[in-house]
Amino acid sequence: MKHVDIKDVMAEAKYLQQDVTICGWVRTSRDSKNMAFLELNDGTSFKHIQIVVNKAEFAEADALADCMKLGSALCVTGTVVPSAVNKEGGVEINAKEMELLGECPPEYPLQKKRHTLEYLRTMPHIRLRSNTFNAVFHVRSTLAAAIHEYFQSNGYVYINTPLITGSDAEGAGEVFQVTTHAFGDQANYKSEEEYYADDFFGKKAGLSVSGQLEGEMAAMAFGKIYTFGPSFRAENSNTQRHVAEFWHVEPEIAFAELPDVLEVAEDMVKHIVGAVLERCPTEMEFFDKRIENGLLDKLDNVVSNSFEVLDYTKAIDILLKADADFKFPVEWGIDLQTEHERYLTEQVCKKPVFVINYPKDIKAFYMKQNDDGKTVAASDLLVPGVGEIIGGSEREANYDKLVAAMKARGMDMAPYADYLDLRKYGSVPHGGYGLGFERMVMYCTGMQNIRDVILFPRTVGNIR
Ligand code: 4AD
C-alpha cells in the first residue's frame, strides 16, 4: 500500500502543508459535536499522530463510529498542519479521506487505562502494541544493530554456531534434549546406548547452551569472531533474570589474555549504550520518566567512566565486612548470589564492575588456571539493577592442564576431541565472553523482568 511512515511525517518538514496517506491503529479517540480527534500509531514511532476530523465532511457517521474504536486499523489521507496543541514543531493531520482497514470490537484488551506489566504478560501478542513495548523493542533493535556494528567495524568475523549439539557444550547449564523418539519408544530398547543409537543423530543430542566451544574453533582460524544467536538452558530458575531461550552475544579473540577480553567487553558495552542514548532519545526519556528514575544519568555515567575491576577474593572480603543481611552466607569459594552481586555493584562500586579470578571449583573446565592453583582467569561483569550481564574468561590453552581439569571433573573426553585438538595444533592464549542480550536490554531500559524484553518468553511451565 502506498503510504508514508508516521515517524517520517512527524520528523520531516517537507510534508508540512502537503497531503499524505498514512496507516495505523487507533490509540485514542475523542468525539465532540462537530469534530472528532484520533491518535494513530503505525509502530514506526513512539509518539502517536493526531488526526482531526471535521464531521460535516464525513457523511457516513456509522463508518466514523467504527473508525473511532480503539485498536481499529485505518488508512487516512489528509493535510499535514502544525499541531494546535503541541507548539514544539508537532504536526497533526486534517483528514480528507478515511478507510477502515480492520475493525476492532469493544472487547479489545488494550483500552485507554494503564495496564500492569503482569496483566500485559497474559497477552504477549497484543502487549506489543502498547507504548512500553513499542519502546522496549525499538531499543532492543537498536542494541542489536549496534552490537553488529561494533564487531564488524573492529574486524570480527560473524559466525553462526550450531544450535543442536552432541555434547553438553561446557556444562554451563542444563540441556534440553532433542529427539525424534516418541512417547513409549524406550520400552523397545535394551539399553540407553541402543536407544540413542536409534535416534535421529545416532547419539544423544541437545540444544546448545553456548556457542563458545565452536567459537573457539573459528577464532583459531579467523582470529576474532563473534556469534549472536539463541542459547537454551533448561535450568529450573524461575527468576526475573532467567529465560529458557535467550539471545547470546559471544566474541572469541585469539592472541588475548584476560585484560584484553575485559577491554573489549567494556568498549562494546560503552558503544552499544552510547548508540541507544543517541538514537532512541524519545524512548529513553520515557524509560527515565516512567520505568527507572535516573536511568539517563546512570547510562551517561556508563559511557563516560571506566568500569571497576575487583578480584573475587577482595569481593568476598568486602561482603564479609558488609553491613547487610544476606540470605546466602558468604565465604571464600561460594558462587556469588544475586544479592551479593547487587550489593557489590549498587552499594560499593555504584557502576559496572568486573569481578575476576574466581575459585576454579565453581567455574567451567576450560578456564585458564591461575598460578595460585586455586583460581581461574574468569570474569563476570556485574551492573547495578540487573547483576551479571556478561560471563567470560581467558581459556586454558595448555593441553595437559586442560585435560587435567577435565579429568578432575570426571568428564568424558570423547565428545571434546575436536576441542582438545585446538590445544595440539598451534595453541595460543585466547579468550572471550558471553553477553546475555536480554539482560543488556533490561539494563538499558530499566525493565525489571526479563519476560518484558523478549517477544515470547520461554520459562519454566510457560510456552505459548
Ligand atoms: O556466564 P555464562 O553461562 O557464560 C557462558 O555461557 C560462556 N560460554 C560465555 C563465553 O565465555 N563465551 O552466560 C553468559 C551470559 C550471562 O552472563 C547472562 O547474561 C546470560 O548469558 N545468561 C542468561 N540470560 C538469560 N537467561 C538465562 N537463563 C541465562 N543464562 C545465562
Short mmCIF file of C-alpha atoms and ligand atoms in Angstrom, two decimals:
data_model
loop_
_atom_site.label_atom_id
_atom_site.label_comp_id
_atom_site.label_asym_id
_atom_site.label_seq_id
_atom_site.Cartn_x
_atom_site.Cartn_y
_atom_site.Cartn_z
CA MET A 1 0.00 0.00 0.00
CA LYS A 2 1.38 3.41 -0.83
CA HIS A 3 1.69 5.38 2.39
CA VAL A 4 4.20 7.32 4.47
CA ASP A 5 5.56 6.19 7.86
CA ILE A 6 4.16 8.30 10.70
CA LYS A 7 7.71 8.73 12.01
CA ASP A 8 8.68 10.48 8.77
CA VAL A 9 5.56 12.65 8.67
CA MET A 10 6.39 13.90 12.15
CA ALA A 11 10.10 14.39 11.53
CA GLU A 12 10.39 15.76 8.01
CA ALA A 13 9.49 19.38 7.25
CA LYS A 14 8.84 18.55 3.59
CA TYR A 15 5.46 17.04 4.48
CA LEU A 16 4.13 20.24 6.10
CA GLN A 17 1.06 21.59 4.26
CA GLN A 18 1.18 18.59 1.93
CA ASP A 19 -1.37 15.81 1.54
CA VAL A 20 -0.14 12.43 2.75
CA THR A 21 -1.57 8.97 3.24
CA ILE A 22 -0.72 7.20 6.48
CA CYS A 23 -1.84 3.90 8.01
CA GLY A 24 -2.02 2.87 11.63
CA TRP A 25 -4.04 1.68 14.59
CA VAL A 26 -6.23 3.93 16.71
CA ARG A 27 -4.64 4.51 20.09
CA THR A 28 -7.04 7.12 21.49
CA SER A 29 -10.15 8.82 20.20
CA ARG A 30 -12.30 11.71 21.33
CA ASP A 31 -15.55 12.99 19.94
CA SER A 32 -17.21 16.42 20.13
CA LYS A 33 -20.24 17.89 18.42
CA ASN A 34 -18.60 18.88 15.14
CA MET A 35 -15.16 17.40 15.37
CA ALA A 36 -13.53 14.07 16.15
CA PHE A 37 -9.91 13.51 17.19
CA LEU A 38 -8.00 10.28 16.77
CA GLU A 39 -4.46 9.36 17.67
CA LEU A 40 -2.89 6.92 15.26
CA ASN A 41 0.27 4.84 15.63
CA ASP A 42 1.81 2.61 12.96
CA GLY A 43 4.64 1.29 15.12
CA THR A 44 7.35 3.33 13.41
CA SER A 45 7.38 5.95 16.12
CA PHE A 46 6.90 6.09 19.85
CA LYS A 47 4.66 9.14 19.55
CA HIS A 48 1.19 8.98 18.01
CA ILE A 49 -0.04 11.41 15.41
CA GLN A 50 -3.32 13.26 15.85
CA ILE A 51 -5.95 13.07 13.11
CA VAL A 52 -8.52 15.86 13.13
CA VAL A 53 -11.86 15.01 11.56
CA ASN A 54 -14.43 17.62 10.57
CA LYS A 55 -17.55 15.53 10.94
CA ALA A 56 -19.54 17.52 8.39
CA GLU A 57 -17.15 16.22 5.74
CA PHE A 58 -17.69 12.61 6.70
CA ALA A 59 -21.25 11.88 5.73
CA GLU A 60 -21.29 8.24 6.78
CA ALA A 61 -21.48 8.63 10.52
CA ASP A 62 -21.59 4.85 11.12
CA ALA A 63 -18.24 4.33 9.47
CA LEU A 64 -16.77 7.15 11.54
CA ALA A 65 -18.01 5.49 14.73
CA ASP A 66 -16.16 2.29 13.75
CA CYS A 67 -13.03 4.26 12.90
CA MET A 68 -13.08 5.77 16.41
CA LYS A 69 -12.88 2.38 18.18
CA LEU A 70 -9.57 1.69 19.91
CA GLY A 71 -7.46 -0.81 18.03
CA SER A 72 -9.13 -0.24 14.64
CA ALA A 73 -6.77 -0.15 11.68
CA LEU A 74 -7.16 2.87 9.38
CA CYS A 75 -5.75 4.35 6.24
CA VAL A 76 -6.04 8.14 6.35
CA THR A 77 -5.34 10.75 3.70
CA GLY A 78 -5.16 14.38 4.76
CA THR A 79 -3.15 17.57 5.03
CA VAL A 80 -0.23 17.84 7.44
CA VAL A 81 -0.57 21.03 9.52
CA PRO A 82 1.19 22.43 12.60
CA SER A 83 -0.33 20.95 15.74
CA ALA A 84 -2.83 23.20 17.52
CA VAL A 85 -1.79 21.88 20.95
CA ASN A 86 1.82 20.80 20.57
CA LYS A 87 3.59 24.02 19.67
CA GLU A 88 7.08 22.48 19.64
CA GLY A 89 7.13 21.69 15.95
CA GLY A 90 4.50 18.98 16.31
CA VAL A 91 2.14 18.24 13.45
CA GLU A 92 -1.34 16.81 13.01
CA ILE A 93 -3.39 15.73 10.02
CA ASN A 94 -6.65 17.27 8.84
CA ALA A 95 -8.40 14.22 7.46
CA LYS A 96 -9.87 14.23 3.96
CA GLU A 97 -10.42 10.53 3.46
CA MET A 98 -10.50 7.69 5.92
CA GLU A 99 -10.70 3.97 5.19
CA LEU A 100 -11.39 1.38 7.85
CA LEU A 101 -8.86 -1.38 7.09
CA GLY A 102 -9.73 -3.59 10.02
CA GLU A 103 -12.42 -3.06 12.61
CA CYS A 104 -11.84 -3.75 16.28
CA PRO A 105 -14.60 -4.75 18.69
CA PRO A 106 -15.00 -3.12 22.12
CA GLU A 107 -13.56 -6.15 23.94
CA TYR A 108 -10.10 -5.19 22.57
CA PRO A 109 -7.97 -5.67 25.68
CA LEU A 110 -5.81 -2.56 25.40
CA GLN A 111 -8.27 0.07 26.48
CA LYS A 112 -7.19 3.56 27.49
CA LYS A 113 -6.22 2.90 31.10
CA ARG A 114 -2.67 1.99 32.06
CA HIS A 115 -2.27 -1.77 32.36
CA THR A 116 0.18 -3.52 34.66
CA LEU A 117 3.09 -5.41 33.10
CA GLU A 118 1.76 -8.59 34.76
CA TYR A 119 -1.57 -8.16 33.01
CA LEU A 120 0.13 -7.44 29.69
CA ARG A 121 2.17 -10.64 30.06
CA THR A 122 -1.06 -12.62 29.73
CA MET A 123 -1.34 -11.43 26.11
CA PRO A 124 2.15 -11.37 24.62
CA HIS A 125 0.76 -10.97 21.09
CA ILE A 126 -1.19 -7.82 21.94
CA ARG A 127 1.09 -6.17 24.50
CA LEU A 128 3.50 -5.25 21.71
CA ARG A 129 1.05 -2.52 20.68
CA SER A 130 1.40 -0.70 24.00
CA ASN A 131 3.75 2.27 24.45
CA THR A 132 6.10 0.43 26.79
CA PHE A 133 6.64 -2.48 24.43
CA ASN A 134 6.98 -0.20 21.43
CA ALA A 135 9.84 1.50 23.28
CA VAL A 136 11.42 -1.77 24.53
CA PHE A 137 11.54 -3.33 21.09
CA HIS A 138 12.87 -0.23 19.36
CA VAL A 139 15.69 -0.09 21.92
CA ARG A 140 16.26 -3.85 21.56
CA SER A 141 16.55 -3.49 17.79
CA THR A 142 18.95 -0.56 18.11
CA LEU A 143 21.10 -2.52 20.56
CA ALA A 144 21.26 -5.49 18.18
CA ALA A 145 22.33 -3.26 15.30
CA ALA A 146 24.95 -1.56 17.49
CA ILE A 147 26.39 -4.93 18.53
CA HIS A 148 26.90 -5.97 14.91
CA GLU A 149 28.26 -2.52 14.14
CA TYR A 150 30.79 -2.74 16.97
CA PHE A 151 32.19 -6.11 15.99
CA GLN A 152 32.03 -5.56 12.25
CA SER A 153 33.89 -2.27 12.48
CA ASN A 154 36.57 -3.86 14.68
CA GLY A 155 37.43 -6.69 12.32
CA TYR A 156 35.45 -9.56 13.89
CA VAL A 157 34.00 -12.29 11.69
CA TYR A 158 30.33 -13.03 12.38
CA ILE A 159 29.82 -16.78 12.63
CA ASN A 160 26.78 -18.93 13.36
CA THR A 161 27.41 -21.86 15.66
CA PRO A 162 25.12 -24.92 15.71
CA LEU A 163 22.04 -24.85 17.89
CA ILE A 164 21.78 -28.62 18.06
CA THR A 165 24.76 -30.12 19.79
CA GLY A 166 26.09 -33.58 20.50
CA SER A 167 27.94 -32.58 23.66
CA ASP A 168 26.92 -30.82 26.82
CA ALA A 169 28.98 -27.88 25.43
CA GLU A 170 30.54 -26.76 28.66
CA GLY A 171 28.27 -27.66 31.49
CA ALA A 172 27.05 -24.04 31.64
CA GLY A 173 23.50 -25.18 32.28
CA GLU A 174 21.01 -27.98 31.97
CA VAL A 175 20.50 -29.10 28.36
CA PHE A 176 17.18 -29.54 26.55
CA GLN A 177 17.12 -32.85 24.77
CA VAL A 178 16.47 -33.05 21.02
CA THR A 179 14.89 -36.30 19.90
CA THR A 180 12.59 -37.78 17.30
CA HIS A 181 11.66 -40.71 19.53
CA ALA A 182 8.04 -40.79 20.56
CA PHE A 183 6.27 -41.49 23.81
CA GLY A 184 6.75 -45.08 24.85
CA ASP A 185 9.65 -45.84 22.47
CA GLN A 186 12.01 -46.52 25.32
CA ALA A 187 10.34 -49.84 26.02
CA ASN A 188 11.68 -51.19 22.70
CA TYR A 189 15.35 -50.84 23.67
CA LYS A 190 17.54 -52.85 26.00
CA SER A 191 19.94 -50.06 26.93
CA GLU A 192 20.25 -46.28 26.89
CA GLU A 193 23.04 -46.61 24.34
CA GLU A 194 20.84 -48.59 21.96
CA TYR A 195 18.02 -46.14 22.45
CA TYR A 196 20.11 -43.12 21.45
CA ALA A 197 21.90 -45.02 18.66
CA ASP A 198 18.49 -45.38 17.04
CA ASP A 199 17.61 -41.69 17.48
CA PHE A 200 17.85 -39.10 14.67
CA PHE A 201 21.56 -38.30 15.06
CA GLY A 202 22.58 -41.77 16.21
CA LYS A 203 23.53 -40.34 19.59
CA LYS A 204 22.08 -38.21 22.34
CA ALA A 205 21.60 -34.60 21.20
CA GLY A 206 20.51 -31.37 22.83
CA LEU A 207 20.06 -27.64 22.33
CA SER A 208 23.25 -25.66 22.78
CA VAL A 209 23.74 -23.68 26.00
CA SER A 210 26.53 -21.63 24.35
CA GLY A 211 28.36 -21.33 21.04
CA GLN A 212 31.68 -20.82 22.77
CA LEU A 213 33.41 -24.11 22.06
CA GLU A 214 32.72 -23.85 18.32
CA GLY A 215 33.50 -20.12 18.57
CA GLU A 216 36.98 -21.00 19.86
CA MET A 217 37.49 -23.26 16.84
CA ALA A 218 36.61 -20.40 14.49
CA ALA A 219 38.79 -17.93 16.42
CA MET A 220 41.74 -20.28 15.93
CA ALA A 221 41.20 -19.75 12.20
CA PHE A 222 39.82 -16.23 11.80
CA GLY A 223 41.47 -14.54 14.81
CA LYS A 224 38.45 -12.59 16.05
CA ILE A 225 34.90 -13.87 15.77
CA TYR A 226 31.52 -13.26 17.34
CA THR A 227 28.23 -15.08 17.45
CA PHE A 228 24.82 -13.57 18.04
CA GLY A 229 22.14 -16.19 18.36
CA PRO A 230 19.93 -18.08 20.76
CA SER A 231 21.17 -20.27 23.62
CA PHE A 232 18.97 -22.63 25.61
CA ARG A 233 19.07 -23.52 29.27
CA ALA A 234 16.76 -25.96 30.99
CA GLU A 235 17.52 -24.53 34.44
CA ASN A 236 14.66 -24.55 36.85
CA SER A 237 15.29 -20.90 37.78
CA ASN A 238 12.06 -19.02 37.97
CA THR A 239 13.63 -15.60 38.46
CA GLN A 240 13.29 -12.18 36.89
CA ARG A 241 16.60 -12.69 35.05
CA HIS A 242 16.31 -16.19 33.59
CA VAL A 243 14.60 -17.48 30.48
CA ALA A 244 15.00 -20.90 28.89
CA GLU A 245 15.73 -19.37 25.46
CA PHE A 246 17.85 -16.24 25.40
CA TRP A 247 19.95 -14.39 22.84
CA HIS A 248 23.65 -14.66 23.38
CA VAL A 249 26.47 -12.50 22.03
CA GLU A 250 29.78 -14.38 22.20
CA PRO A 251 33.01 -12.89 20.87
CA GLU A 252 36.14 -15.03 20.94
CA ILE A 253 39.56 -13.49 20.47
CA ALA A 254 42.86 -15.16 19.60
CA PHE A 255 46.13 -13.81 20.99
CA ALA A 256 44.30 -12.33 24.00
CA GLU A 257 44.63 -12.62 27.76
CA LEU A 258 42.06 -11.75 30.41
CA PRO A 259 42.78 -7.96 30.49
CA ASP A 260 42.33 -7.84 26.70
CA VAL A 261 38.97 -9.57 27.00
CA LEU A 262 37.83 -7.08 29.64
CA GLU A 263 38.91 -4.20 27.43
CA VAL A 264 36.76 -5.44 24.55
CA ALA A 265 33.77 -6.08 26.82
CA GLU A 266 33.94 -2.57 28.31
CA ASP A 267 34.42 -0.95 24.93
CA MET A 268 31.49 -2.88 23.43
CA VAL A 269 29.14 -2.04 26.32
CA LYS A 270 30.04 1.65 26.02
CA HIS A 271 29.49 1.62 22.28
CA ILE A 272 26.07 0.00 22.42
CA VAL A 273 24.83 2.07 25.37
CA GLY A 274 26.03 5.21 23.56
CA ALA A 275 24.17 4.14 20.43
CA VAL A 276 20.89 3.74 22.31
CA LEU A 277 21.26 7.11 24.04
CA GLU A 278 21.93 8.78 20.73
CA ARG A 279 19.39 7.01 18.53
CA CYS A 280 16.44 6.42 20.85
CA PRO A 281 16.06 9.74 22.75
CA THR A 282 12.26 9.64 22.95
CA GLU A 283 12.14 6.04 24.16
CA MET A 284 14.94 6.64 26.69
CA GLU A 285 13.18 9.71 28.06
CA PHE A 286 10.07 7.57 28.53
CA PHE A 287 12.02 4.88 30.42
CA ASP A 288 13.72 7.52 32.56
CA LYS A 289 10.38 9.06 33.49
CA ARG A 290 8.15 6.00 33.79
CA ILE A 291 10.30 2.95 34.46
CA GLU A 292 13.56 3.92 36.23
CA ASN A 293 14.16 7.42 37.52
CA GLY A 294 17.77 8.37 36.91
CA LEU A 295 18.24 5.89 34.06
CA LEU A 296 19.70 8.50 31.70
CA ASP A 297 22.25 9.68 34.28
CA LYS A 298 23.17 6.07 35.02
CA LEU A 299 23.79 5.29 31.34
CA ASP A 300 25.63 8.58 30.72
CA ASN A 301 27.99 7.55 33.53
CA VAL A 302 28.50 4.13 31.95
CA VAL A 303 29.63 5.73 28.72
CA SER A 304 31.95 8.27 30.29
CA ASN A 305 33.61 6.44 33.21
CA SER A 306 35.82 3.40 33.34
CA PHE A 307 34.47 0.20 34.85
CA GLU A 308 35.74 -1.15 38.16
CA VAL A 309 37.82 -4.35 38.32
CA LEU A 310 37.57 -6.29 41.56
CA ASP A 311 39.33 -9.51 42.49
CA TYR A 312 36.91 -12.22 43.69
CA THR A 313 38.92 -12.63 46.90
CA LYS A 314 38.65 -8.88 47.57
CA ALA A 315 34.92 -9.00 46.77
CA ILE A 316 34.44 -11.74 49.39
CA ASP A 317 36.31 -9.59 51.93
CA ILE A 318 34.00 -6.67 51.20
CA LEU A 319 30.91 -8.86 51.52
CA LEU A 320 32.14 -10.36 54.80
CA LYS A 321 32.56 -6.86 56.24
CA ALA A 322 29.30 -5.58 54.74
CA ASP A 323 26.62 -4.15 56.96
CA ALA A 324 23.95 -6.18 55.18
CA ASP A 325 21.70 -9.10 55.96
CA PHE A 326 22.45 -11.62 53.22
CA LYS A 327 20.18 -14.63 52.81
CA PHE A 328 23.05 -16.73 51.43
CA PRO A 329 26.07 -16.90 53.78
CA VAL A 330 29.35 -15.52 52.45
CA GLU A 331 32.65 -17.40 52.48
CA TRP A 332 35.55 -17.80 50.05
CA GLY A 333 34.56 -20.41 47.47
CA ILE A 334 30.88 -19.56 47.10
CA ASP A 335 29.29 -18.67 43.81
CA LEU A 336 28.11 -15.07 44.21
CA GLN A 337 24.33 -14.85 44.52
CA THR A 338 22.25 -12.05 43.02
CA GLU A 339 22.07 -10.29 46.40
CA HIS A 340 25.89 -10.31 46.64
CA GLU A 341 26.31 -9.13 43.06
CA ARG A 342 23.86 -6.31 43.59
CA TYR A 343 25.49 -5.24 46.84
CA LEU A 344 28.90 -5.01 45.17
CA THR A 345 27.71 -3.08 42.16
CA GLU A 346 24.96 -0.96 43.73
CA GLN A 347 26.33 -0.21 47.20
CA VAL A 348 30.10 -0.46 46.80
CA CYS A 349 31.12 0.39 43.23
CA LYS A 350 27.94 2.18 42.08
CA LYS A 351 28.86 1.34 38.49
CA PRO A 352 29.63 -1.71 36.33
CA VAL A 353 32.27 -3.94 37.90
CA PHE A 354 34.27 -6.86 36.53
CA VAL A 355 34.80 -9.45 39.25
CA ILE A 356 37.84 -11.51 38.22
CA ASN A 357 39.77 -14.60 39.29
CA TYR A 358 37.05 -16.85 40.68
CA PRO A 359 37.71 -20.12 42.55
CA LYS A 360 38.29 -22.83 39.97
CA ASP A 361 35.77 -25.22 41.53
CA ILE A 362 32.77 -23.00 40.76
CA LYS A 363 33.75 -22.25 37.16
CA ALA A 364 33.88 -24.18 33.89
CA PHE A 365 36.64 -26.65 32.99
CA TYR A 366 38.03 -24.59 30.08
CA MET A 367 39.09 -21.51 32.04
CA LYS A 368 42.77 -20.62 32.32
CA GLN A 369 44.21 -21.89 35.56
CA ASN A 370 45.99 -19.18 37.52
CA ASP A 371 49.39 -19.78 39.10
CA ASP A 372 47.93 -19.80 42.64
CA GLY A 373 46.41 -23.23 41.87
CA LYS A 374 43.07 -22.11 43.36
CA THR A 375 41.58 -19.63 40.91
CA VAL A 376 40.89 -19.27 37.20
CA ALA A 377 41.12 -16.22 34.90
CA ALA A 378 37.36 -15.77 34.73
CA SER A 379 35.36 -12.58 34.85
CA ASP A 380 31.73 -11.65 35.28
CA LEU A 381 30.52 -8.13 34.56
CA LEU A 382 28.01 -7.03 37.19
CA VAL A 383 25.82 -3.98 36.75
CA PRO A 384 23.50 -2.13 39.12
CA GLY A 385 19.90 -3.29 38.95
CA VAL A 386 20.46 -6.46 36.95
CA GLY A 387 23.56 -8.16 38.37
CA GLU A 388 25.55 -10.34 35.98
CA ILE A 389 25.19 -9.46 32.31
CA ILE A 390 28.47 -10.88 30.99
CA GLY A 391 30.38 -14.04 31.84
CA GLY A 392 33.77 -14.67 30.26
CA SER A 393 37.33 -15.82 30.70
CA GLU A 394 40.73 -16.42 29.26
CA ARG A 395 40.71 -20.05 28.12
CA GLU A 396 43.18 -22.73 29.21
CA ALA A 397 45.48 -23.03 26.19
CA ASN A 398 47.74 -25.74 27.63
CA TYR A 399 46.72 -29.25 26.56
CA ASP A 400 47.92 -31.06 29.70
CA LYS A 401 46.36 -28.58 32.09
CA LEU A 402 43.05 -28.69 30.22
CA VAL A 403 42.97 -32.49 30.24
CA ALA A 404 43.78 -32.48 33.96
CA ALA A 405 40.86 -30.09 34.66
CA MET A 406 38.50 -32.30 32.67
CA LYS A 407 39.66 -35.44 34.44
CA ALA A 408 39.27 -33.75 37.83
CA ARG A 409 35.62 -33.13 36.88
CA GLY A 410 35.14 -36.71 35.76
CA MET A 411 34.29 -35.58 32.22
CA ASP A 412 34.04 -37.96 29.28
CA MET A 413 36.82 -36.83 26.90
CA ALA A 414 35.43 -38.36 23.70
CA PRO A 415 32.92 -35.58 22.81
CA TYR A 416 35.68 -32.98 23.28
CA ALA A 417 38.25 -34.47 20.91
CA ASP A 418 37.86 -31.57 18.42
CA TYR A 419 38.13 -29.03 21.21
CA LEU A 420 41.29 -30.65 22.55
CA ASP A 421 42.82 -30.60 19.06
CA LEU A 422 42.91 -26.79 19.33
CA ARG A 423 45.46 -27.18 22.12
CA LYS A 424 47.56 -29.52 19.97
CA TYR A 425 47.78 -27.53 16.77
CA GLY A 426 49.24 -24.06 17.28
CA SER A 427 47.60 -23.30 20.60
CA VAL A 428 47.61 -19.61 21.58
CA PRO A 429 46.36 -17.52 24.50
CA HIS A 430 42.75 -16.65 23.77
CA GLY A 431 39.56 -15.68 25.48
CA GLY A 432 36.07 -14.34 25.13
CA TYR A 433 32.81 -13.69 26.84
CA GLY A 434 29.07 -14.13 26.61
CA LEU A 435 26.67 -11.22 26.90
CA GLY A 436 23.08 -12.08 27.78
CA PHE A 437 21.30 -9.87 25.27
CA GLU A 438 18.00 -9.65 27.20
CA ARG A 439 19.88 -8.65 30.35
CA MET A 440 21.52 -5.85 28.38
CA VAL A 441 18.08 -4.71 27.18
CA MET A 442 16.90 -4.75 30.81
CA TYR A 443 19.87 -2.66 31.88
CA CYS A 444 19.33 -0.08 29.15
CA THR A 445 15.57 0.25 29.65
CA GLY A 446 15.26 -0.22 33.40
CA MET A 447 12.74 -3.03 32.83
CA GLN A 448 12.83 -5.27 35.89
CA ASN A 449 11.64 -8.54 34.43
CA ILE A 450 13.34 -10.38 31.59
CA ARG A 451 9.90 -11.59 30.42
CA ASP A 452 9.19 -8.00 29.36
CA VAL A 453 12.14 -7.57 26.99
CA ILE A 454 11.66 -10.63 24.76
CA LEU A 455 8.71 -11.23 22.42
CA PHE A 456 7.57 -14.60 23.73
CA PRO A 457 9.39 -15.55 26.94
CA ARG A 458 10.03 -19.25 27.47
CA THR A 459 10.20 -20.00 31.17
CA VAL A 460 9.51 -22.96 33.44
CA GLY A 461 5.93 -24.07 32.81
CA ASN A 462 5.30 -21.37 30.23
CA ILE A 463 5.37 -21.63 26.46
CA ARG A 464 2.96 -20.02 24.02
O1 4AD B 1 28.01 -16.96 32.23
P1 4AD B 1 27.50 -17.82 31.10
O2 4AD B 1 26.92 -19.13 31.44
O3 4AD B 1 28.76 -18.00 30.13
C1 4AD B 1 28.79 -18.75 29.02
O4 4AD B 1 27.86 -19.33 28.50
C2 4AD B 1 30.12 -18.69 28.33
N1 4AD B 1 30.18 -19.79 27.39
C3 4AD B 1 30.26 -17.37 27.65
C4 4AD B 1 31.57 -17.21 26.92
O5 4AD B 1 32.59 -17.07 27.57
N2 4AD B 1 31.55 -17.23 25.61
O6 4AD B 1 26.46 -17.00 30.26
C5 4AD B 1 26.80 -15.76 29.67
C6 4AD B 1 25.70 -14.75 29.90
C7 4AD B 1 25.39 -14.45 31.37
O7 4AD B 1 26.25 -13.50 31.89
C8 4AD B 1 23.98 -13.95 31.27
O8 4AD B 1 23.95 -12.58 30.92
C9 4AD B 1 23.41 -14.74 30.11
O9 4AD B 1 24.49 -15.25 29.38
N3 4AD B 1 22.55 -15.84 30.60
C10 4AD B 1 21.22 -15.83 30.61
N4 4AD B 1 20.34 -14.88 30.24
C11 4AD B 1 19.03 -15.16 30.38
N5 4AD B 1 18.53 -16.32 30.84
C12 4AD B 1 19.39 -17.32 31.22
N6 4AD B 1 18.89 -18.49 31.66
C13 4AD B 1 20.80 -17.08 31.11
N7 4AD B 1 21.89 -17.81 31.37
C14 4AD B 1 22.95 -17.04 31.06
#
